[in-house]
Coordinates of C-alpha atoms in Angstrom, one line a residue:
X1 CA 74.9 166.7 34.2
X2 CA 76.7 163.4 35.1
X3 CA 75.2 160.3 36.8
X4 CA 76.2 161.3 40.4
X5 CA 74.4 164.6 40.1
X6 CA 71.3 163.0 38.6
X7 CA 71.2 160.5 41.5
X8 CA 71.7 163.2 43.9
X9 CA 69.0 165.3 42.5
X10 CA 66.5 162.4 42.3
X11 CA 67.2 161.3 46.0
X12 CA 66.5 165.0 47.0
X13 CA 63.1 164.8 45.3
X14 CA 62.1 161.3 46.1
X15 CA 63.6 161.2 49.6
X16 CA 63.8 157.2 49.7
X17 CA 63.7 155.7 53.3
X18 CA 66.7 153.6 52.3
X19 CA 69.9 153.8 50.0
X20 CA 68.6 152.9 46.5
X21 CA 71.4 154.5 44.5
X22 CA 71.8 151.3 42.5
X23 CA 68.3 151.4 41.5
X24 CA 68.4 155.0 40.4
X25 CA 71.4 154.4 38.3
X26 CA 69.5 151.3 36.6
X27 CA 66.7 153.6 36.0
X28 CA 68.7 156.3 34.6
X29 CA 69.8 153.9 31.9
X30 CA 66.4 152.7 31.2
X31 CA 65.2 156.3 31.1
X32 CA 67.5 156.8 28.2
X33 CA 66.2 153.8 26.2
X34 CA 62.5 154.8 27.0
X35 CA 63.2 158.4 26.0
X36 CA 64.3 157.2 22.4
X37 CA 61.5 154.6 22.0
X38 CA 59.0 157.0 23.3
X39 CA 59.9 159.7 20.9
X40 CA 59.9 157.4 17.8
X41 CA 62.0 160.1 16.1
X42 CA 65.3 160.1 14.3
X43 CA 66.9 162.8 16.5
X44 CA 69.6 164.8 14.5
X45 CA 71.9 164.6 17.6
X46 CA 71.9 160.8 17.3
X47 CA 73.0 160.8 13.7
X48 CA 76.5 159.0 13.1
X49 CA 77.9 160.0 9.7
X50 CA 81.0 159.1 7.5
X51 CA 81.9 155.9 9.5
X52 CA 84.0 153.7 7.1
X53 CA 85.5 150.3 6.7
X54 CA 87.5 148.7 4.0
X55 CA 86.4 145.4 2.1
X56 CA 88.8 142.8 1.4
X57 CA 88.9 140.1 -1.5
X58 CA 86.6 137.2 -0.8
X59 CA 85.5 138.5 2.6
X60 CA 81.7 138.9 2.9
X61 CA 81.1 139.8 6.5
X62 CA 82.1 142.9 8.3
X63 CA 81.5 144.2 11.7
X64 CA 80.3 147.8 12.3
X65 CA 80.4 150.3 15.2
X66 CA 78.8 148.9 18.4
X67 CA 77.1 152.3 18.8
X68 CA 74.7 151.8 15.9
X69 CA 70.9 151.7 16.8
X70 CA 70.1 148.7 14.6
X71 CA 66.3 149.6 14.9
X72 CA 66.8 152.7 12.7
X73 CA 67.9 153.4 9.2
X74 CA 71.5 152.3 8.2
X75 CA 72.8 153.6 4.9
X76 CA 75.8 152.2 3.0
X77 CA 77.4 154.1 0.2
X78 CA 80.5 154.0 -2.0
X79 CA 81.8 157.5 -2.9
X80 CA 84.2 158.9 -5.5
X81 CA 83.8 158.8 -9.2
X82 CA 80.9 156.4 -9.2
X83 CA 78.6 156.7 -6.1
X84 CA 76.9 153.5 -5.4
X85 CA 74.2 153.0 -2.8
X86 CA 74.1 149.5 -1.1
X87 CA 70.7 148.6 -0.3
X88 CA 70.0 147.0 3.1
X89 CA 67.6 144.2 3.2
X90 CA 65.7 142.5 6.0
X91 CA 67.2 139.0 7.0
X92 CA 64.3 137.0 5.8
X93 CA 64.2 138.7 2.4
X94 CA 67.9 138.5 2.0
X95 CA 67.9 134.7 2.7
X96 CA 65.0 134.1 0.4
X97 CA 66.8 136.0 -2.5
X98 CA 70.2 134.8 -2.0
X99 CA 70.9 131.4 -0.4
X100 CA 74.7 131.7 -0.5
X101 CA 76.3 135.1 -1.0
X102 CA 79.7 133.6 -1.5
X103 CA 78.7 132.0 -5.0
X104 CA 79.2 135.6 -6.6
X105 CA 82.0 138.1 -6.1
X106 CA 82.1 141.7 -7.4
X107 CA 81.2 145.0 -6.1
X108 CA 78.6 144.8 -3.3
X109 CA 75.0 146.1 -4.1
X110 CA 73.0 144.4 -1.0
X111 CA 73.8 144.1 2.6
X112 CA 72.0 142.4 5.5
X113 CA 72.5 142.4 9.3
X114 CA 73.3 138.7 10.0
X115 CA 74.3 138.7 13.7
X116 CA 77.0 139.9 16.1
X117 CA 80.6 139.4 16.9
X118 CA 82.4 140.0 20.1
X119 CA 85.2 141.6 18.0
X120 CA 85.4 144.0 15.0
X121 CA 88.1 141.9 13.3
X122 CA 88.7 138.2 13.7
X123 CA 92.2 136.9 13.6
X124 CA 93.7 136.2 10.2
X125 CA 95.0 132.7 11.3
X126 CA 95.1 130.8 14.8
X127 CA 96.7 133.1 17.2
X128 CA 97.4 134.1 20.7
X129 CA 95.5 137.2 21.8
X130 CA 96.9 140.1 23.7
X131 CA 95.0 142.7 25.8
X132 CA 96.1 145.9 27.4
X133 CA 94.2 148.7 29.2
X134 CA 95.0 152.5 29.0
X135 CA 94.5 152.6 32.9
X136 CA 97.2 151.2 35.4
X137 CA 94.5 150.2 37.8
X138 CA 92.5 147.9 35.6
X139 CA 92.7 144.3 37.0
X140 CA 89.3 142.9 35.9
X141 CA 89.0 139.3 34.6
X142 CA 88.4 138.8 30.9
X143 CA 86.7 135.6 29.8
X144 CA 87.4 134.6 26.1
X145 CA 85.5 131.9 24.1
X146 CA 86.4 130.9 20.7
X147 CA 87.5 128.2 18.4
X148 CA 90.9 126.6 18.1
X149 CA 92.7 126.0 14.8
X150 CA 90.8 122.7 14.4
X151 CA 87.5 124.1 15.2
X152 CA 87.2 123.0 18.8
X153 CA 85.2 125.3 21.2
X154 CA 87.7 126.5 24.0
X155 CA 87.7 129.3 26.8
X156 CA 90.0 130.8 29.2
X157 CA 90.2 133.6 31.8
X158 CA 92.8 136.2 31.9
X159 CA 93.3 139.1 34.6
X160 CA 94.1 142.5 33.1
X161 CA 97.4 144.0 34.3
X162 CA 96.7 147.7 33.8
X163 CA 98.8 149.1 31.0
X164 CA 101.1 145.9 30.8
X165 CA 100.2 143.5 28.0
X166 CA 98.6 140.3 28.9
X167 CA 98.7 137.4 26.4
X168 CA 96.3 134.4 26.3
X169 CA 97.5 130.8 26.8
X170 CA 95.4 129.4 24.0
X171 CA 95.3 130.4 20.3
X172 CA 92.2 131.3 18.5
X173 CA 91.1 131.0 14.9
X174 CA 87.7 132.7 15.6
X175 CA 86.6 134.6 18.7
X176 CA 83.0 133.9 19.8
X177 CA 82.7 135.7 23.1
X178 CA 84.6 138.2 25.3
X179 CA 83.3 139.4 28.5
X180 CA 84.7 141.4 31.6
X181 CA 84.1 140.7 35.2
X182 CA 83.4 144.3 35.9
X183 CA 83.4 147.8 34.2
X184 CA 86.9 149.0 33.4
X185 CA 88.4 152.3 34.2
X186 CA 90.4 152.5 30.9
X187 CA 89.9 151.5 27.3
X188 CA 90.8 147.9 26.4
X189 CA 92.5 147.0 23.2
X190 CA 92.8 143.4 22.0
X191 CA 95.1 142.4 19.2
X192 CA 96.1 139.1 17.5
X193 CA 98.6 137.8 14.9
X194 CA 101.6 139.4 16.6
X195 CA 99.8 142.8 16.8
X196 CA 99.1 142.9 13.2
X197 CA 95.3 142.7 13.7
X198 CA 93.6 145.0 16.1
X199 CA 90.6 142.7 17.0
X200 CA 88.7 145.2 19.1
X201 CA 88.8 148.3 21.3
X202 CA 86.4 148.2 24.2
X203 CA 85.0 151.2 25.8
X204 CA 84.9 151.4 29.6
X205 CA 81.0 151.6 29.4
X206 CA 80.8 148.0 28.0
X207 CA 81.4 144.8 29.8
X208 CA 80.9 142.6 26.6
X209 CA 81.9 143.1 23.1
X210 CA 78.8 143.4 20.7
X211 CA 79.7 144.5 17.1
X212 CA 76.8 144.3 14.5
X213 CA 77.9 142.0 11.5
X214 CA 76.7 142.6 8.0
X215 CA 77.0 140.3 5.0
X216 CA 77.5 141.9 1.7
X217 CA 76.4 140.5 -1.8
X218 CA 78.0 140.1 -4.1
X219 CA 81.0 139.2 -1.8
X220 CA 83.6 141.9 -2.3
X221 CA 86.2 141.0 -5.0
X222 CA 88.8 143.6 -3.7
X223 CA 89.6 146.4 -1.5
X224 CA 87.0 149.2 -1.6
X225 CA 86.2 151.9 1.2
X226 CA 82.6 151.9 2.2
X227 CA 80.9 154.8 4.1
X228 CA 78.0 154.2 6.4
X229 CA 75.6 156.4 8.2
X230 CA 73.2 155.5 11.0
X231 CA 71.8 156.6 14.4
X232 CA 73.6 156.1 17.7
X233 CA 72.1 153.9 20.5
X234 CA 72.9 155.9 23.6
X235 CA 75.8 154.4 25.5
X236 CA 75.2 153.3 29.0
X237 CA 75.8 155.4 32.2
X238 CA 78.2 153.4 34.3
X239 CA 80.6 155.7 36.3
X240 CA 79.6 158.5 38.5
X241 CA 81.0 161.1 36.2
X242 CA 79.5 159.6 33.0
X243 CA 77.0 161.9 31.3
X244 CA 74.3 161.2 28.8
X245 CA 74.9 161.9 25.2
X246 CA 71.4 163.4 25.0
X247 CA 71.5 167.3 24.9
X248 CA 71.7 168.5 28.4
X249 CA 68.5 170.3 27.9
X250 CA 66.7 166.9 28.1
X251 CA 68.6 165.5 31.0
X252 CA 65.6 166.5 33.2
X253 CA 63.8 163.6 31.4
X254 CA 66.2 161.1 33.1
X255 CA 65.7 162.5 36.5
X256 CA 61.8 162.6 35.9
X257 CA 61.9 158.9 34.9
X258 CA 63.8 158.0 38.0
X259 CA 61.5 160.1 40.2
X260 CA 58.4 158.2 38.5
X261 CA 60.0 154.9 39.4
X262 CA 61.1 156.1 42.9
X263 CA 57.7 157.4 43.8
X264 CA 56.2 154.3 42.6
X265 CA 58.5 152.2 44.7
X266 CA 57.3 154.3 47.8
X267 CA 53.7 153.7 46.7
X268 CA 53.2 157.6 46.3
X269 CA 51.2 157.0 43.1
X270 CA 50.1 160.6 42.8
X271 CA 53.7 161.9 42.6
X272 CA 54.7 159.1 40.3
X273 CA 51.9 159.8 37.9
X274 CA 52.9 163.6 37.9
X275 CA 56.6 162.7 37.3
X276 CA 55.6 160.3 34.4
X277 CA 53.5 163.0 32.7
X278 CA 56.4 165.5 32.9
X279 CA 58.7 162.9 31.6
X280 CA 56.6 162.6 28.4
X281 CA 56.1 166.2 28.1
X282 CA 59.9 166.6 27.8
X283 CA 60.0 163.7 25.1
X284 CA 57.4 165.8 23.2
X285 CA 59.2 168.9 23.5
X286 CA 62.5 167.3 22.3
X287 CA 60.8 166.0 19.2
X288 CA 59.4 169.5 18.4
X289 CA 62.7 171.0 19.0
X290 CA 64.4 168.7 16.7
X291 CA 61.9 169.1 14.0
X292 CA 63.0 172.8 13.7
X293 CA 60.8 175.9 13.2
X294 CA 57.6 175.8 11.3
X295 CA 57.3 177.5 7.9
X296 CA 55.3 180.7 8.1
X297 CA 53.8 182.9 5.5
X298 CA 54.2 186.3 6.2
X299 CA 52.0 189.1 4.3
X300 CA 53.0 192.7 4.0
X301 CA 51.1 195.0 6.2
X302 CA 48.1 196.4 4.4
X303 CA 47.9 200.1 3.3
X304 CA 45.4 201.8 1.3
X305 CA 46.2 201.6 -2.4
X306 CA 46.1 205.2 -2.9
X307 CA 49.4 205.5 -0.9
X308 CA 51.3 202.9 -2.8
X309 CA 52.3 202.2 -6.3
X310 CA 51.1 199.2 -7.9
X311 CA 54.4 197.7 -7.8
X312 CA 54.4 197.7 -3.9
X313 CA 51.1 196.1 -3.5
X314 CA 50.9 192.3 -2.5
X315 CA 50.6 190.0 -5.7
X316 CA 47.1 188.9 -4.6
X317 CA 46.0 192.5 -4.2
X318 CA 43.1 193.5 -6.4
X319 CA 44.2 196.2 -8.8
X320 CA 40.9 197.4 -9.9

């Protein structure tokens, strides 16, 4: 069910005295996060597989999908003739073992999460930026912060003009921040270097660019395709027709979480406790469902030995 249906169902149950739709929408997003955290389980339906990026010579940092849940396992592999697994290290261990990743080049064997970029690809040189939406109605203001060719911090604001391309007035050698004044209806694409580099594609569900950046060691010495698998962080519910990427069988948990918070706001603590308990029951059921069927040992029905040949008896049946 979509966000508007969730809010309508919760309102019918909680019957708040005033309009608190904004709160219900905020709680719906908190419900998704609480569901995943409470489950402490790597759900199969959150699995992201076969994502790829290409390395470049002497470039050690690469931005990954913004959907990655960084609290869960991320696996990098190189496939083909010689399969190679790239080990992901915690930042502290990585920095203790490798003070300067750029001192060595070759085939990467170690990776480490080092931070975030507001774009997936930085300009290859100081460049004007261009922005365009897939929706003609998008007029939100975009604020961009970054470095000039001489390394000076600068910023500017530009209003989107729907499907018409809007260019920045300043050139940027590195983009440090991108934020929108409101949620957009369409997907926003940012390019640089005369359109040669697609810096980022922003989802309508995000008001700020946030791409996790990994450092690889040794620094890649050439072009190589690296595959990565991980788990998805559920995207937020923004528009009324947005629906959770949780299986619909568990959307009830979002409603129960909102009811829990709504009843608590009304000081109806008994109803709040009941909704809370039901919420955690759905979480437990989701974990059990995802674990799959239990293994069972099935024994053949017993029959007197006089009615069966020895070959038909169970292996543990006494012959004498």
